[in-house]
């Protein structure tokens, strides 16, 4: 049974930091590219950060470059998103995603709210 379980969301003040984690099970994690997406109320889901299965190459949405860092641990089957210098516009539900060929899996998501 495939599972992606996110954790680490919450309420944080502008300028603060959060670290999201996604724990994967039920598939060969190391073979899958992993991504974090987010969806704010009334907006479409958008790709935030991506890390490849081989080489661990990363790319980021322009809005988060220099503030967010994606990383993976293939031994622990986890992918993390370190978020620094958070802004109110980062408020959204963040979900992790696994992709290999025609196979795509989603987690349930975790709420991140940036507010004073």
N, C-alpha and C. Protein backbone atom coordinates (compact mmCIF):
# COMPACT_ATOMS: atom_id res chain seq x y z
N UNK A 1 0.84 -1.19 0.00
CA UNK A 1 0.00 0.00 0.00
C UNK A 1 0.88 1.24 0.00
N UNK A 2 0.70 2.06 -1.02
CA UNK A 2 1.48 3.28 -1.13
C UNK A 2 0.98 4.33 -0.15
N UNK A 3 1.92 4.94 0.56
CA UNK A 3 1.57 6.03 1.47
C UNK A 3 2.61 7.13 1.40
N UNK A 4 2.12 8.36 1.38
CA UNK A 4 2.95 9.55 1.54
C UNK A 4 2.29 10.34 2.67
N UNK A 5 3.04 10.54 3.75
CA UNK A 5 2.48 11.20 4.92
C UNK A 5 3.32 12.43 5.25
N UNK A 6 2.68 13.59 5.12
CA UNK A 6 3.36 14.85 5.41
C UNK A 6 3.21 15.23 6.87
N UNK A 7 4.20 15.96 7.37
CA UNK A 7 4.15 16.48 8.73
C UNK A 7 4.96 17.77 8.79
N UNK A 8 4.77 18.51 9.87
CA UNK A 8 5.58 19.70 10.10
C UNK A 8 4.91 21.02 9.82
N UNK A 9 3.69 20.98 9.32
CA UNK A 9 2.98 22.23 9.06
C UNK A 9 2.55 22.91 10.35
N UNK A 10 2.03 24.12 10.20
CA UNK A 10 1.56 24.85 11.37
C UNK A 10 1.46 26.33 11.10
N UNK A 11 1.33 27.07 12.19
CA UNK A 11 1.22 28.54 12.14
C UNK A 11 2.58 29.14 12.48
N UNK A 12 3.03 30.07 11.65
CA UNK A 12 4.32 30.72 11.89
C UNK A 12 4.20 32.19 11.52
N UNK A 13 4.96 33.02 12.20
CA UNK A 13 4.95 34.45 11.90
C UNK A 13 5.77 34.75 10.64
N UNK A 14 5.45 35.83 9.97
CA UNK A 14 6.27 36.22 8.81
C UNK A 14 7.74 36.33 9.20
N UNK A 15 8.60 35.83 8.32
CA UNK A 15 10.02 35.81 8.60
C UNK A 15 10.50 34.55 9.31
N UNK A 16 9.56 33.74 9.75
CA UNK A 16 9.91 32.52 10.47
C UNK A 16 10.23 31.36 9.54
N UNK A 17 10.46 30.20 10.16
CA UNK A 17 10.85 29.00 9.41
C UNK A 17 10.00 27.81 9.83
N UNK A 18 9.86 26.91 8.89
CA UNK A 18 9.23 25.61 9.14
C UNK A 18 9.97 24.56 8.32
N UNK A 19 9.94 23.35 8.82
CA UNK A 19 10.50 22.24 8.06
C UNK A 19 9.42 21.18 7.88
N UNK A 20 9.05 20.93 6.65
CA UNK A 20 8.08 19.90 6.33
C UNK A 20 8.80 18.60 6.01
N UNK A 21 8.16 17.50 6.36
CA UNK A 21 8.72 16.19 6.06
C UNK A 21 7.64 15.31 5.44
N UNK A 22 8.04 14.47 4.52
CA UNK A 22 7.13 13.52 3.88
C UNK A 22 7.73 12.13 4.00
N UNK A 23 7.02 11.24 4.65
CA UNK A 23 7.47 9.86 4.83
C UNK A 23 6.77 8.96 3.81
N UNK A 24 7.56 8.22 3.06
CA UNK A 24 7.03 7.39 1.98
C UNK A 24 7.13 5.91 2.33
N UNK A 25 6.15 5.15 1.85
CA UNK A 25 6.19 3.70 2.03
C UNK A 25 5.37 3.05 0.93
N UNK A 26 5.65 1.77 0.69
CA UNK A 26 4.86 1.02 -0.27
C UNK A 26 5.37 1.05 -1.70
N UNK A 27 6.48 1.73 -1.94
CA UNK A 27 7.08 1.75 -3.26
C UNK A 27 8.59 1.98 -3.12
N UNK A 28 9.33 1.79 -4.21
CA UNK A 28 10.78 1.94 -4.17
C UNK A 28 11.14 3.42 -4.27
N UNK A 29 11.23 4.03 -3.12
CA UNK A 29 11.37 5.48 -3.00
C UNK A 29 12.53 6.03 -3.82
N UNK A 30 13.67 5.35 -3.79
CA UNK A 30 14.87 5.88 -4.43
C UNK A 30 14.72 6.02 -5.94
N UNK A 31 13.77 5.35 -6.54
CA UNK A 31 13.58 5.39 -7.98
C UNK A 31 12.65 6.51 -8.42
N UNK A 32 12.05 7.20 -7.48
CA UNK A 32 11.05 8.21 -7.79
C UNK A 32 11.59 9.62 -7.61
N UNK A 33 11.28 10.48 -8.57
CA UNK A 33 11.47 11.90 -8.36
C UNK A 33 10.43 12.37 -7.36
N UNK A 34 10.82 13.30 -6.51
CA UNK A 34 9.93 13.78 -5.46
C UNK A 34 9.74 15.29 -5.58
N UNK A 35 8.54 15.72 -5.28
CA UNK A 35 8.23 17.14 -5.38
C UNK A 35 7.36 17.57 -4.21
N UNK A 36 7.40 18.86 -3.95
CA UNK A 36 6.44 19.51 -3.06
C UNK A 36 5.60 20.46 -3.90
N UNK A 37 4.30 20.38 -3.70
CA UNK A 37 3.35 21.29 -4.32
C UNK A 37 2.63 22.04 -3.21
N UNK A 38 1.98 23.13 -3.58
CA UNK A 38 1.13 23.83 -2.64
C UNK A 38 -0.11 24.35 -3.34
N UNK A 39 -1.15 24.50 -2.55
CA UNK A 39 -2.39 25.08 -3.07
C UNK A 39 -2.98 26.01 -2.04
N UNK A 40 -3.08 27.27 -2.42
CA UNK A 40 -3.69 28.28 -1.56
C UNK A 40 -5.18 28.37 -1.87
N UNK A 41 -5.97 28.87 -0.93
CA UNK A 41 -7.42 28.99 -1.17
C UNK A 41 -7.72 29.80 -2.42
N UNK A 42 -8.56 29.25 -3.29
CA UNK A 42 -8.95 29.97 -4.49
C UNK A 42 -7.93 29.98 -5.60
N UNK A 43 -6.82 29.26 -5.40
CA UNK A 43 -5.76 29.25 -6.42
C UNK A 43 -5.50 27.82 -6.88
N UNK A 44 -4.85 27.72 -8.03
CA UNK A 44 -4.48 26.40 -8.55
C UNK A 44 -3.27 25.85 -7.79
N UNK A 45 -3.15 24.55 -7.80
CA UNK A 45 -1.98 23.93 -7.20
C UNK A 45 -0.74 24.28 -8.03
N UNK A 46 0.35 24.55 -7.33
CA UNK A 46 1.58 24.92 -8.02
C UNK A 46 2.76 24.12 -7.48
N UNK A 47 3.70 23.86 -8.38
CA UNK A 47 4.92 23.17 -8.00
C UNK A 47 5.81 24.13 -7.22
N UNK A 48 6.29 23.68 -6.09
CA UNK A 48 7.16 24.49 -5.24
C UNK A 48 8.63 24.10 -5.43
N UNK A 49 8.89 22.78 -5.34
CA UNK A 49 10.27 22.30 -5.41
C UNK A 49 10.28 20.86 -5.89
N UNK A 50 11.37 20.48 -6.55
CA UNK A 50 11.49 19.17 -7.15
C UNK A 50 12.90 18.65 -6.94
N UNK A 51 13.02 17.34 -6.70
CA UNK A 51 14.34 16.72 -6.58
C UNK A 51 14.32 15.41 -7.35
N UNK A 52 15.36 15.21 -8.16
CA UNK A 52 15.39 14.02 -9.01
C UNK A 52 15.75 12.77 -8.21
N UNK A 53 15.46 11.63 -8.82
CA UNK A 53 15.78 10.36 -8.17
C UNK A 53 17.26 10.05 -8.27
N UNK A 54 17.87 10.41 -9.38
CA UNK A 54 19.29 10.15 -9.59
C UNK A 54 20.04 11.48 -9.54
N UNK A 55 21.01 11.54 -8.70
CA UNK A 55 21.82 12.75 -8.60
C UNK A 55 21.30 13.79 -7.64
N UNK A 56 20.02 13.68 -7.30
CA UNK A 56 19.46 14.64 -6.35
C UNK A 56 19.46 16.08 -6.85
N UNK A 57 19.27 16.25 -8.16
CA UNK A 57 19.22 17.61 -8.70
C UNK A 57 17.90 18.27 -8.32
N UNK A 58 17.96 19.57 -8.04
CA UNK A 58 16.79 20.28 -7.54
C UNK A 58 16.41 21.45 -8.44
N UNK A 59 15.13 21.79 -8.41
CA UNK A 59 14.71 23.07 -8.98
C UNK A 59 13.53 23.59 -8.17
N UNK A 60 13.33 24.91 -8.29
CA UNK A 60 12.38 25.61 -7.42
C UNK A 60 11.53 26.59 -8.21
N UNK A 61 10.35 26.83 -7.69
CA UNK A 61 9.54 27.92 -8.22
C UNK A 61 10.25 29.24 -7.94
N UNK A 62 10.08 30.19 -8.83
CA UNK A 62 10.76 31.49 -8.66
C UNK A 62 10.40 32.13 -7.33
N UNK A 63 9.17 31.95 -6.91
CA UNK A 63 8.69 32.62 -5.70
C UNK A 63 9.38 32.14 -4.42
N UNK A 64 10.01 30.96 -4.48
CA UNK A 64 10.62 30.42 -3.26
C UNK A 64 12.13 30.25 -3.37
N UNK A 65 12.70 30.55 -4.53
CA UNK A 65 14.14 30.40 -4.70
C UNK A 65 14.91 31.21 -3.67
N UNK A 66 15.91 30.59 -3.07
CA UNK A 66 16.72 31.25 -2.08
C UNK A 66 16.15 31.19 -0.67
N UNK A 67 14.88 30.75 -0.56
CA UNK A 67 14.24 30.66 0.77
C UNK A 67 13.93 29.22 1.17
N UNK A 68 13.58 28.40 0.18
CA UNK A 68 13.20 27.01 0.44
C UNK A 68 14.30 26.07 -0.06
N UNK A 69 14.45 24.94 0.64
CA UNK A 69 15.40 23.92 0.22
C UNK A 69 14.75 22.54 0.33
N UNK A 70 14.78 21.80 -0.77
CA UNK A 70 14.27 20.43 -0.77
C UNK A 70 15.44 19.47 -0.64
N UNK A 71 15.22 18.39 0.12
CA UNK A 71 16.24 17.38 0.29
C UNK A 71 15.57 16.02 0.46
N UNK A 72 16.32 14.97 0.20
CA UNK A 72 15.78 13.62 0.34
C UNK A 72 16.78 12.73 1.04
N UNK A 73 16.24 11.72 1.73
CA UNK A 73 17.06 10.72 2.39
C UNK A 73 16.55 9.37 1.93
N UNK A 74 17.25 8.76 1.00
CA UNK A 74 16.78 7.50 0.44
C UNK A 74 16.88 6.34 1.43
N UNK A 75 17.71 6.48 2.44
CA UNK A 75 17.81 5.44 3.46
C UNK A 75 16.59 5.46 4.38
N UNK A 76 16.04 6.66 4.58
CA UNK A 76 14.89 6.80 5.47
C UNK A 76 13.57 6.93 4.71
N UNK A 77 13.64 7.00 3.38
CA UNK A 77 12.44 7.19 2.55
C UNK A 77 11.68 8.47 2.92
N UNK A 78 12.43 9.53 3.05
CA UNK A 78 11.82 10.81 3.37
C UNK A 78 12.29 11.91 2.43
N UNK A 79 11.43 12.88 2.24
CA UNK A 79 11.78 14.10 1.51
C UNK A 79 11.32 15.27 2.36
N UNK A 80 12.21 16.23 2.56
CA UNK A 80 11.94 17.37 3.41
C UNK A 80 11.90 18.66 2.60
N UNK A 81 11.24 19.65 3.18
CA UNK A 81 11.23 20.98 2.61
C UNK A 81 11.52 21.97 3.73
N UNK A 82 12.70 22.54 3.71
CA UNK A 82 13.06 23.57 4.68
C UNK A 82 12.61 24.91 4.14
N UNK A 83 11.78 25.60 4.90
CA UNK A 83 11.21 26.86 4.45
C UNK A 83 11.65 27.97 5.40
N UNK A 84 12.40 28.92 4.87
CA UNK A 84 12.88 30.05 5.65
C UNK A 84 12.30 31.36 5.13
N UNK A 85 12.40 32.39 5.93
CA UNK A 85 11.92 33.72 5.54
C UNK A 85 10.50 33.65 4.99
N UNK A 86 9.65 32.98 5.72
CA UNK A 86 8.28 32.76 5.24
C UNK A 86 7.50 34.06 5.13
N UNK A 87 6.63 34.09 4.13
CA UNK A 87 5.80 35.26 3.85
C UNK A 87 4.32 34.85 3.93
N UNK A 88 3.44 35.81 4.17
CA UNK A 88 2.01 35.47 4.18
C UNK A 88 1.55 34.78 2.91
N UNK A 89 2.14 35.13 1.79
CA UNK A 89 1.74 34.50 0.52
C UNK A 89 2.21 33.06 0.39
N UNK A 90 2.99 32.57 1.35
CA UNK A 90 3.35 31.15 1.36
C UNK A 90 2.27 30.29 2.02
N UNK A 91 1.26 30.92 2.57
CA UNK A 91 0.16 30.19 3.20
C UNK A 91 -0.54 29.30 2.19
N UNK A 92 -0.63 28.00 2.51
CA UNK A 92 -1.22 27.03 1.58
C UNK A 92 -1.21 25.66 2.23
N UNK A 93 -1.86 24.72 1.57
CA UNK A 93 -1.71 23.31 1.91
C UNK A 93 -0.57 22.77 1.06
N UNK A 94 0.42 22.19 1.72
CA UNK A 94 1.60 21.66 1.04
C UNK A 94 1.49 20.13 0.97
N UNK A 95 1.72 19.61 -0.23
CA UNK A 95 1.61 18.16 -0.45
C UNK A 95 2.87 17.65 -1.12
N UNK A 96 3.25 16.43 -0.77
CA UNK A 96 4.38 15.83 -1.47
C UNK A 96 3.86 14.90 -2.55
N UNK A 97 4.71 14.69 -3.53
CA UNK A 97 4.34 13.95 -4.73
C UNK A 97 5.51 13.09 -5.15
N UNK A 98 5.20 11.86 -5.57
CA UNK A 98 6.21 10.94 -6.08
C UNK A 98 5.88 10.62 -7.53
N UNK A 99 6.89 10.63 -8.39
CA UNK A 99 6.66 10.41 -9.81
C UNK A 99 7.75 9.54 -10.42
N UNK A 100 7.32 8.50 -11.13
CA UNK A 100 8.23 7.71 -11.95
C UNK A 100 7.44 7.18 -13.14
N UNK A 101 7.78 7.64 -14.31
CA UNK A 101 7.08 7.21 -15.50
C UNK A 101 5.60 7.54 -15.38
N UNK A 102 4.76 6.55 -15.54
CA UNK A 102 3.32 6.78 -15.46
C UNK A 102 2.75 6.65 -14.07
N UNK A 103 3.60 6.51 -13.10
CA UNK A 103 3.14 6.34 -11.73
C UNK A 103 3.32 7.63 -10.95
N UNK A 104 2.22 8.12 -10.34
CA UNK A 104 2.27 9.34 -9.55
C UNK A 104 1.45 9.13 -8.28
N UNK A 105 2.04 9.49 -7.16
CA UNK A 105 1.37 9.35 -5.87
C UNK A 105 1.36 10.68 -5.14
N UNK A 106 0.29 10.90 -4.37
CA UNK A 106 0.13 12.14 -3.62
C UNK A 106 -0.08 11.86 -2.14
N UNK A 107 0.41 12.77 -1.32
CA UNK A 107 0.08 12.75 0.09
C UNK A 107 -1.17 13.56 0.34
N UNK A 108 -1.64 13.56 1.59
CA UNK A 108 -2.88 14.26 1.95
C UNK A 108 -2.66 15.75 2.14
N UNK A 109 -1.43 16.12 2.45
CA UNK A 109 -1.13 17.54 2.61
C UNK A 109 -1.05 17.97 4.06
N UNK A 110 -0.34 19.07 4.27
CA UNK A 110 -0.23 19.68 5.59
C UNK A 110 -0.37 21.19 5.45
N UNK A 111 -1.12 21.78 6.37
CA UNK A 111 -1.43 23.22 6.28
C UNK A 111 -0.26 24.04 6.82
N UNK A 112 0.13 25.03 6.05
CA UNK A 112 1.10 26.03 6.49
C UNK A 112 0.41 27.39 6.46
N UNK A 113 0.42 28.06 7.60
CA UNK A 113 -0.20 29.39 7.69
C UNK A 113 0.85 30.37 8.20
N UNK A 114 1.08 31.41 7.43
CA UNK A 114 2.05 32.45 7.79
C UNK A 114 1.26 33.71 8.10
N UNK A 115 1.26 34.07 9.38
CA UNK A 115 0.44 35.20 9.81
C UNK A 115 0.96 35.73 11.13
N UNK A 116 0.80 37.05 11.31
CA UNK A 116 1.17 37.65 12.58
C UNK A 116 -0.04 37.74 13.51
